Amino acid sequence: MKLKVITSNPGKVAEYQKELSGYGIEMEHVRLPYDEVQTSDLEEVVNKGMDAIIAKGVRDFIIDDSGLFVDALKGFPGVWPAYAQKTIGNPGILRLMEGVADRGAEFRCCIGCDVNGERIVVTGRCRGVITESEQGEGGFGFDPVFSHDGVRTFAEIPMDEKNSVSHRGNAVRLLIDALKSKGLI
């Protein structure tokens, strides 16, 4: 089986390929612009994106959307991580969290997959905390200020370890379970 990974990020394609190749699924990178609905709900963003892609006649694909939801900031930046990174970055998040005791946060990744006309939507989560300062050189985005274990940030751990606990890794495992339960792999 071959699935199109619709993204502008080739790194995502490699991640999916690594996780799904053992199930006989081959990934094809496709850059296909589509309108993303502006809402605070990841599943709604993914479902509307899937509708738009299917309306263009594309089938057998994967899309995803991710966000960082900070408890003390009432879920901000949520589904707008790219905007938050571009406008205030990690230093801005840390400024907003100055003096805040509740540093709880959750990364979420929602994956939408169309296979043989079957729609699967799953959401993986990773609970953690916002650190007091940026730490680490790896990863991207909010990785230097998010710690899943309260000790190291996502920017400080190897990619394989990150994938074993991250929101995207958890979402991919949920996708695999859903594909298996439907007899698609």
JSON list of C-alpha atoms in Angstrom, two decimals:
[
{"chain": "A", "resi": 1, "resn": "MET", "atom": "CA", "xyz": [0.00, 0.00, 0.00]},
{"chain": "A", "resi": 2, "resn": "LYS", "atom": "CA", "xyz": [1.16, 3.53, -0.76]},
{"chain": "A", "resi": 3, "resn": "LEU", "atom": "CA", "xyz": [0.00, 6.60, 1.16]},
{"chain": "A", "resi": 4, "resn": "LYS", "atom": "CA", "xyz": [0.60, 10.21, 0.21]},
{"chain": "A", "resi": 5, "resn": "VAL", "atom": "CA", "xyz": [1.90, 12.30, 3.10]},
{"chain": "A", "resi": 6, "resn": "ILE", "atom": "CA", "xyz": [0.56, 15.77, 2.39]},
{"chain": "A", "resi": 7, "resn": "THR", "atom": "CA", "xyz": [2.94, 18.20, 4.07]},
{"chain": "A", "resi": 8, "resn": "SER", "atom": "CA", "xyz": [5.56, 20.82, 3.37]},
{"chain": "A", "resi": 9, "resn": "ASN", "atom": "CA", "xyz": [7.85, 19.09, 5.90]},
{"chain": "A", "resi": 10, "resn": "PRO", "atom": "CA", "xyz": [9.94, 16.23, 4.43]},
{"chain": "A", "resi": 11, "resn": "GLY", "atom": "CA", "xyz": [10.96, 15.25, 7.96]},
{"chain": "A", "resi": 12, "resn": "LYS", "atom": "CA", "xyz": [7.40, 14.13, 8.67]},
{"chain": "A", "resi": 13, "resn": "VAL", "atom": "CA", "xyz": [7.49, 11.84, 5.65]},
{"chain": "A", "resi": 14, "resn": "ALA", "atom": "CA", "xyz": [10.65, 10.17, 6.96]},
{"chain": "A", "resi": 15, "resn": "GLU", "atom": "CA", "xyz": [9.07, 9.75, 10.41]},
{"chain": "A", "resi": 16, "resn": "TYR", "atom": "CA", "xyz": [5.97, 8.12, 8.96]},
{"chain": "A", "resi": 17, "resn": "GLN", "atom": "CA", "xyz": [8.07, 5.91, 6.68]},
{"chain": "A", "resi": 18, "resn": "LYS", "atom": "CA", "xyz": [10.16, 4.71, 9.61]},
{"chain": "A", "resi": 19, "resn": "GLU", "atom": "CA", "xyz": [7.09, 3.79, 11.66]},
{"chain": "A", "resi": 20, "resn": "LEU", "atom": "CA", "xyz": [4.88, 2.35, 8.90]},
{"chain": "A", "resi": 21, "resn": "SER", "atom": "CA", "xyz": [7.31, 0.60, 6.54]},
{"chain": "A", "resi": 22, "resn": "GLY", "atom": "CA", "xyz": [7.23, -2.52, 8.71]},
{"chain": "A", "resi": 23, "resn": "TYR", "atom": "CA", "xyz": [3.55, -2.86, 7.80]},
{"chain": "A", "resi": 24, "resn": "GLY", "atom": "CA", "xyz": [4.16, -2.77, 4.05]},
{"chain": "A", "resi": 25, "resn": "ILE", "atom": "CA", "xyz": [3.12, 0.87, 3.73]},
{"chain": "A", "resi": 26, "resn": "GLU", "atom": "CA", "xyz": [5.17, 3.10, 1.47]},
{"chain": "A", "resi": 27, "resn": "MET", "atom": "CA", "xyz": [5.11, 6.87, 1.89]},
{"chain": "A", "resi": 28, "resn": "GLU", "atom": "CA", "xyz": [5.02, 9.39, -0.95]},
{"chain": "A", "resi": 29, "resn": "HIS", "atom": "CA", "xyz": [5.72, 13.05, -0.19]},
{"chain": "A", "resi": 30, "resn": "VAL", "atom": "CA", "xyz": [3.11, 15.32, -1.76]},
{"chain": "A", "resi": 31, "resn": "ARG", "atom": "CA", "xyz": [2.99, 19.10, -1.44]},
{"chain": "A", "resi": 32, "resn": "LEU", "atom": "CA", "xyz": [-0.65, 20.03, -1.92]},
{"chain": "A", "resi": 33, "resn": "PRO", "atom": "CA", "xyz": [-1.90, 23.33, -0.54]},
{"chain": "A", "resi": 34, "resn": "TYR", "atom": "CA", "xyz": [-5.33, 23.28, 1.04]},
{"chain": "A", "resi": 35, "resn": "ASP", "atom": "CA", "xyz": [-7.23, 25.72, 3.23]},
{"chain": "A", "resi": 36, "resn": "GLU", "atom": "CA", "xyz": [-6.94, 25.08, 6.95]},
{"chain": "A", "resi": 37, "resn": "VAL", "atom": "CA", "xyz": [-10.00, 26.08, 8.93]},
{"chain": "A", "resi": 38, "resn": "GLN", "atom": "CA", "xyz": [-9.22, 28.50, 11.78]},
{"chain": "A", "resi": 39, "resn": "THR", "atom": "CA", "xyz": [-10.51, 26.86, 14.94]},
{"chain": "A", "resi": 40, "resn": "SER", "atom": "CA", "xyz": [-9.15, 25.86, 18.34]},
{"chain": "A", "resi": 41, "resn": "ASP", "atom": "CA", "xyz": [-9.95, 22.16, 17.75]},
{"chain": "A", "resi": 42, "resn": "LEU", "atom": "CA", "xyz": [-7.24, 19.99, 16.13]},
{"chain": "A", "resi": 43, "resn": "GLU", "atom": "CA", "xyz": [-9.70, 17.30, 15.03]},
{"chain": "A", "resi": 44, "resn": "GLU", "atom": "CA", "xyz": [-11.86, 19.88, 13.27]},
{"chain": "A", "resi": 45, "resn": "VAL", "atom": "CA", "xyz": [-8.80, 21.29, 11.48]},
{"chain": "A", "resi": 46, "resn": "VAL", "atom": "CA", "xyz": [-7.84, 17.79, 10.28]},
{"chain": "A", "resi": 47, "resn": "ASN", "atom": "CA", "xyz": [-11.36, 16.73, 9.28]},
{"chain": "A", "resi": 48, "resn": "LYS", "atom": "CA", "xyz": [-11.96, 19.92, 7.29]},
{"chain": "A", "resi": 49, "resn": "GLY", "atom": "CA", "xyz": [-8.51, 19.52, 5.69]},
{"chain": "A", "resi": 50, "resn": "MET", "atom": "CA", "xyz": [-9.37, 15.96, 4.70]},
{"chain": "A", "resi": 51, "resn": "ASP", "atom": "CA", "xyz": [-12.66, 17.16, 3.17]},
{"chain": "A", "resi": 52, "resn": "ALA", "atom": "CA", "xyz": [-10.79, 19.77, 1.11]},
{"chain": "A", "resi": 53, "resn": "ILE", "atom": "CA", "xyz": [-8.21, 17.25, -0.11]},
{"chain": "A", "resi": 54, "resn": "ILE", "atom": "CA", "xyz": [-10.84, 14.64, -1.02]},
{"chain": "A", "resi": 55, "resn": "ALA", "atom": "CA", "xyz": [-12.77, 17.37, -2.88]},
{"chain": "A", "resi": 56, "resn": "LYS", "atom": "CA", "xyz": [-9.65, 17.79, -5.03]},
{"chain": "A", "resi": 57, "resn": "GLY", "atom": "CA", "xyz": [-9.91, 14.10, -5.97]},
{"chain": "A", "resi": 58, "resn": "VAL", "atom": "CA", "xyz": [-7.00, 12.91, -3.83]},
{"chain": "A", "resi": 59, "resn": "ARG", "atom": "CA", "xyz": [-7.35, 9.61, -1.94]},
{"chain": "A", "resi": 60, "resn": "ASP", "atom": "CA", "xyz": [-5.08, 7.39, 0.17]},
{"chain": "A", "resi": 61, "resn": "PHE", "atom": "CA", "xyz": [-3.28, 10.07, 2.14]},
{"chain": "A", "resi": 62, "resn": "ILE", "atom": "CA", "xyz": [-2.16, 11.23, 5.58]},
{"chain": "A", "resi": 63, "resn": "ILE", "atom": "CA", "xyz": [-2.28, 14.74, 7.00]},
{"chain": "A", "resi": 64, "resn": "ASP", "atom": "CA", "xyz": [-1.65, 15.92, 10.52]},
{"chain": "A", "resi": 65, "resn": "ASP", "atom": "CA", "xyz": [-1.80, 18.98, 12.70]},
{"chain": "A", "resi": 66, "resn": "SER", "atom": "CA", "xyz": [-0.14, 19.55, 16.04]},
{"chain": "A", "resi": 67, "resn": "GLY", "atom": "CA", "xyz": [-0.28, 22.03, 18.86]},
{"chain": "A", "resi": 68, "resn": "LEU", "atom": "CA", "xyz": [1.05, 22.89, 22.29]},
{"chain": "A", "resi": 69, "resn": "PHE", "atom": "CA", "xyz": [-1.63, 23.51, 24.90]},
{"chain": "A", "resi": 70, "resn": "VAL", "atom": "CA", "xyz": [-0.35, 25.28, 28.03]},
{"chain": "A", "resi": 71, "resn": "ASP", "atom": "CA", "xyz": [-2.67, 24.88, 31.02]},
{"chain": "A", "resi": 72, "resn": "ALA", "atom": "CA", "xyz": [-1.94, 28.25, 32.69]},
{"chain": "A", "resi": 73, "resn": "LEU", "atom": "CA", "xyz": [-2.38, 30.06, 29.36]},
{"chain": "A", "resi": 74, "resn": "LYS", "atom": "CA", "xyz": [-5.84, 28.52, 28.85]},
{"chain": "A", "resi": 75, "resn": "GLY", "atom": "CA", "xyz": [-4.57, 26.33, 26.03]},
{"chain": "A", "resi": 76, "resn": "PHE", "atom": "CA", "xyz": [-2.49, 28.96, 24.21]},
{"chain": "A", "resi": 77, "resn": "PRO", "atom": "CA", "xyz": [-0.78, 28.64, 21.75]},
{"chain": "A", "resi": 78, "resn": "GLY", "atom": "CA", "xyz": [-2.94, 25.59, 20.93]},
{"chain": "A", "resi": 79, "resn": "VAL", "atom": "CA", "xyz": [-3.44, 25.03, 17.21]},
{"chain": "A", "resi": 80, "resn": "TRP", "atom": "CA", "xyz": [-1.44, 28.16, 16.34]},
{"chain": "A", "resi": 81, "resn": "PRO", "atom": "CA", "xyz": [2.12, 27.04, 17.18]},
{"chain": "A", "resi": 82, "resn": "ALA", "atom": "CA", "xyz": [3.68, 28.37, 13.97]},
{"chain": "A", "resi": 83, "resn": "TYR", "atom": "CA", "xyz": [2.13, 31.80, 14.55]},
{"chain": "A", "resi": 84, "resn": "ALA", "atom": "CA", "xyz": [3.27, 31.83, 18.19]},
{"chain": "A", "resi": 85, "resn": "GLN", "atom": "CA", "xyz": [6.78, 30.79, 17.18]},
{"chain": "A", "resi": 86, "resn": "LYS", "atom": "CA", "xyz": [6.94, 33.49, 14.52]},
{"chain": "A", "resi": 87, "resn": "THR", "atom": "CA", "xyz": [5.57, 36.27, 16.73]},
{"chain": "A", "resi": 88, "resn": "ILE", "atom": "CA", "xyz": [6.79, 35.62, 20.30]},
{"chain": "A", "resi": 89, "resn": "GLY", "atom": "CA", "xyz": [8.93, 32.48, 20.02]},
{"chain": "A", "resi": 90, "resn": "ASN", "atom": "CA", "xyz": [10.11, 30.46, 23.00]},
{"chain": "A", "resi": 91, "resn": "PRO", "atom": "CA", "xyz": [11.30, 33.61, 24.84]},
{"chain": "A", "resi": 92, "resn": "GLY", "atom": "CA", "xyz": [7.75, 34.96, 24.67]},
{"chain": "A", "resi": 93, "resn": "ILE", "atom": "CA", "xyz": [6.24, 31.75, 26.03]},
{"chain": "A", "resi": 94, "resn": "LEU", "atom": "CA", "xyz": [8.76, 31.82, 28.88]},
{"chain": "A", "resi": 95, "resn": "ARG", "atom": "CA", "xyz": [7.89, 35.48, 29.61]},
{"chain": "A", "resi": 96, "resn": "LEU", "atom": "CA", "xyz": [4.19, 34.61, 29.74]},
{"chain": "A", "resi": 97, "resn": "MET", "atom": "CA", "xyz": [5.03, 31.83, 32.21]},
{"chain": "A", "resi": 98, "resn": "GLU", "atom": "CA", "xyz": [7.19, 33.96, 34.54]},
{"chain": "A", "resi": 99, "resn": "GLY", "atom": "CA", "xyz": [6.07, 33.45, 38.13]},
{"chain": "A", "resi": 100, "resn": "VAL", "atom": "CA", "xyz": [3.47, 30.83, 37.14]},
{"chain": "A", "resi": 101, "resn": "ALA", "atom": "CA", "xyz": [3.46, 27.78, 39.42]},
{"chain": "A", "resi": 102, "resn": "ASP", "atom": "CA", "xyz": [1.28, 25.54, 37.19]},
{"chain": "A", "resi": 103, "resn": "ARG", "atom": "CA", "xyz": [3.64, 24.77, 34.31]},
{"chain": "A", "resi": 104, "resn": "GLY", "atom": "CA", "xyz": [1.58, 21.87, 32.95]},
{"chain": "A", "resi": 105, "resn": "ALA", "atom": "CA", "xyz": [1.29, 21.55, 29.19]},
{"chain": "A", "resi": 106, "resn": "GLU", "atom": "CA", "xyz": [0.33, 19.02, 26.57]},
{"chain": "A", "resi": 107, "resn": "PHE", "atom": "CA", "xyz": [1.53, 18.47, 23.04]},
{"chain": "A", "resi": 108, "resn": "ARG", "atom": "CA", "xyz": [-1.17, 17.01, 20.79]},
{"chain": "A", "resi": 109, "resn": "CYS", "atom": "CA", "xyz": [-0.93, 15.59, 17.27]},
{"chain": "A", "resi": 110, "resn": "CYS", "atom": "CA", "xyz": [-4.03, 14.75, 15.26]},
{"chain": "A", "resi": 111, "resn": "ILE", "atom": "CA", "xyz": [-3.53, 12.48, 12.24]},
{"chain": "A", "resi": 112, "resn": "GLY", "atom": "CA", "xyz": [-6.10, 12.09, 9.50]},
{"chain": "A", "resi": 113, "resn": "CYS", "atom": "CA", "xyz": [-5.72, 9.14, 7.16]},
{"chain": "A", "resi": 114, "resn": "ASP", "atom": "CA", "xyz": [-7.80, 8.22, 4.13]},
{"chain": "A", "resi": 115, "resn": "VAL", "atom": "CA", "xyz": [-7.28, 4.58, 3.09]},
{"chain": "A", "resi": 116, "resn": "ASN", "atom": "CA", "xyz": [-9.48, 2.87, 0.51]},
{"chain": "A", "resi": 117, "resn": "GLY", "atom": "CA", "xyz": [-12.18, 5.48, 1.19]},
{"chain": "A", "resi": 118, "resn": "GLU", "atom": "CA", "xyz": [-12.05, 4.79, 4.94]},
{"chain": "A", "resi": 119, "resn": "ARG", "atom": "CA", "xyz": [-11.44, 7.84, 7.17]},
{"chain": "A", "resi": 120, "resn": "ILE", "atom": "CA", "xyz": [-9.38, 7.42, 10.31]},
{"chain": "A", "resi": 121, "resn": "VAL", "atom": "CA", "xyz": [-8.70, 10.32, 12.70]},
{"chain": "A", "resi": 122, "resn": "VAL", "atom": "CA", "xyz": [-6.61, 9.79, 15.84]},
{"chain": "A", "resi": 123, "resn": "THR", "atom": "CA", "xyz": [-5.03, 12.14, 18.37]},
{"chain": "A", "resi": 124, "resn": "GLY", "atom": "CA", "xyz": [-1.86, 11.40, 20.29]},
{"chain": "A", "resi": 125, "resn": "ARG", "atom": "CA", "xyz": [-0.92, 13.31, 23.41]},
{"chain": "A", "resi": 126, "resn": "CYS", "atom": "CA", "xyz": [2.17, 13.89, 25.52]},
{"chain": "A", "resi": 127, "resn": "ARG", "atom": "CA", "xyz": [1.81, 15.55, 28.93]},
{"chain": "A", "resi": 128, "resn": "GLY", "atom": "CA", "xyz": [4.67, 17.53, 30.38]},
{"chain": "A", "resi": 129, "resn": "VAL", "atom": "CA", "xyz": [5.74, 20.91, 31.67]},
{"chain": "A", "resi": 130, "resn": "ILE", "atom": "CA", "xyz": [7.07, 24.19, 30.35]},
{"chain": "A", "resi": 131, "resn": "THR", "atom": "CA", "xyz": [10.61, 24.64, 31.63]},
{"chain": "A", "resi": 132, "resn": "GLU", "atom": "CA", "xyz": [12.00, 27.79, 33.26]},
{"chain": "A", "resi": 133, "resn": "SER", "atom": "CA", "xyz": [14.46, 28.39, 30.39]},
{"chain": "A", "resi": 134, "resn": "GLU", "atom": "CA", "xyz": [15.34, 27.09, 26.93]},
{"chain": "A", "resi": 135, "resn": "GLN", "atom": "CA", "xyz": [17.47, 23.95, 27.09]},
{"chain": "A", "resi": 136, "resn": "GLY", "atom": "CA", "xyz": [19.02, 21.79, 24.38]},
{"chain": "A", "resi": 137, "resn": "GLU", "atom": "CA", "xyz": [20.07, 22.17, 20.78]},
{"chain": "A", "resi": 138, "resn": "GLY", "atom": "CA", "xyz": [17.95, 19.49, 19.08]},
{"chain": "A", "resi": 139, "resn": "GLY", "atom": "CA", "xyz": [14.39, 19.39, 17.89]},
{"chain": "A", "resi": 140, "resn": "PHE", "atom": "CA", "xyz": [12.45, 22.39, 16.65]},
{"chain": "A", "resi": 141, "resn": "GLY", "atom": "CA", "xyz": [9.70, 24.77, 17.69]},
{"chain": "A", "resi": 142, "resn": "PHE", "atom": "CA", "xyz": [8.79, 24.46, 21.36]},
{"chain": "A", "resi": 143, "resn": "ASP", "atom": "CA", "xyz": [11.09, 21.44, 21.97]},
{"chain": "A", "resi": 144, "resn": "PRO", "atom": "CA", "xyz": [13.62, 23.53, 24.00]},
{"chain": "A", "resi": 145, "resn": "VAL", "atom": "CA", "xyz": [10.93, 24.61, 26.51]},
{"chain": "A", "resi": 146, "resn": "PHE", "atom": "CA", "xyz": [8.88, 21.38, 26.84]},
{"chain": "A", "resi": 147, "resn": "SER", "atom": "CA", "xyz": [9.85, 18.50, 29.11]},
{"chain": "A", "resi": 148, "resn": "HIS", "atom": "CA", "xyz": [7.87, 15.27, 29.18]},
{"chain": "A", "resi": 149, "resn": "ASP", "atom": "CA", "xyz": [9.69, 13.95, 32.25]},
{"chain": "A", "resi": 150, "resn": "GLY", "atom": "CA", "xyz": [10.46, 17.18, 34.16]},
{"chain": "A", "resi": 151, "resn": "VAL", "atom": "CA", "xyz": [14.18, 16.56, 33.68]},
{"chain": "A", "resi": 152, "resn": "ARG", "atom": "CA", "xyz": [15.08, 16.95, 29.99]},
{"chain": "A", "resi": 153, "resn": "THR", "atom": "CA", "xyz": [13.45, 18.91, 27.19]},
{"chain": "A", "resi": 154, "resn": "PHE", "atom": "CA", "xyz": [12.51, 17.39, 23.86]},
{"chain": "A", "resi": 155, "resn": "ALA", "atom": "CA", "xyz": [15.51, 19.34, 22.49]},
{"chain": "A", "resi": 156, "resn": "GLU", "atom": "CA", "xyz": [17.83, 17.40, 24.81]},
{"chain": "A", "resi": 157, "resn": "ILE", "atom": "CA", "xyz": [16.81, 13.82, 24.01]},
{"chain": "A", "resi": 158, "resn": "PRO", "atom": "CA", "xyz": [17.68, 11.68, 20.97]},
{"chain": "A", "resi": 159, "resn": "MET", "atom": "CA", "xyz": [15.05, 11.57, 18.21]},
{"chain": "A", "resi": 160, "resn": "ASP", "atom": "CA", "xyz": [14.31, 7.86, 18.74]},
{"chain": "A", "resi": 161, "resn": "GLU", "atom": "CA", "xyz": [13.61, 8.46, 22.42]},
{"chain": "A", "resi": 162, "resn": "LYS", "atom": "CA", "xyz": [11.48, 11.50, 21.60]},
{"chain": "A", "resi": 163, "resn": "ASN", "atom": "CA", "xyz": [9.45, 9.49, 19.08]},
{"chain": "A", "resi": 164, "resn": "SER", "atom": "CA", "xyz": [8.81, 6.80, 21.72]},
{"chain": "A", "resi": 165, "resn": "VAL", "atom": "CA", "xyz": [7.03, 9.30, 24.01]},
{"chain": "A", "resi": 166, "resn": "SER", "atom": "CA", "xyz": [5.98, 12.24, 21.82]},
{"chain": "A", "resi": 167, "resn": "HIS", "atom": "CA", "xyz": [2.52, 13.28, 20.73]},
{"chain": "A", "resi": 168, "resn": "ARG", "atom": "CA", "xyz": [3.29, 12.42, 17.09]},
{"chain": "A", "resi": 169, "resn": "GLY", "atom": "CA", "xyz": [4.78, 9.03, 18.03]},
{"chain": "A", "resi": 170, "resn": "ASN", "atom": "CA", "xyz": [1.71, 8.26, 20.14]},
{"chain": "A", "resi": 171, "resn": "ALA", "atom": "CA", "xyz": [-0.59, 9.35, 17.30]},
{"chain": "A", "resi": 172, "resn": "VAL", "atom": "CA", "xyz": [1.24, 7.12, 14.80]},
{"chain": "A", "resi": 173, "resn": "ARG", "atom": "CA", "xyz": [0.87, 4.15, 17.17]},
{"chain": "A", "resi": 174, "resn": "LEU", "atom": "CA", "xyz": [-2.88, 4.91, 17.46]},
{"chain": "A", "resi": 175, "resn": "LEU", "atom": "CA", "xyz": [-3.08, 5.08, 13.65]},
{"chain": "A", "resi": 176, "resn": "ILE", "atom": "CA", "xyz": [-1.38, 1.68, 13.35]},
{"chain": "A", "resi": 177, "resn": "ASP", "atom": "CA", "xyz": [-3.85, 0.21, 15.87]},
{"chain": "A", "resi": 178, "resn": "ALA", "atom": "CA", "xyz": [-6.81, 1.68, 13.92]},
{"chain": "A", "resi": 179, "resn": "LEU", "atom": "CA", "xyz": [-5.47, 0.36, 10.59]},
{"chain": "A", "resi": 180, "resn": "LYS", "atom": "CA", "xyz": [-5.05, -3.09, 12.14]},
{"chain": "A", "resi": 181, "resn": "SER", "atom": "CA", "xyz": [-8.53, -3.08, 13.72]},
{"chain": "A", "resi": 182, "resn": "LYS", "atom": "CA", "xyz": [-10.07, -2.25, 10.35]},
{"chain": "A", "resi": 183, "resn": "GLY", "atom": "CA", "xyz": [-8.07, -4.98, 8.61]},
{"chain": "A", "resi": 184, "resn": "LEU", "atom": "CA", "xyz": [-6.26, -2.47, 6.41]},
{"chain": "A", "resi": 185, "resn": "ILE", "atom": "CA", "xyz": [-2.80, -3.75, 7.43]}
]
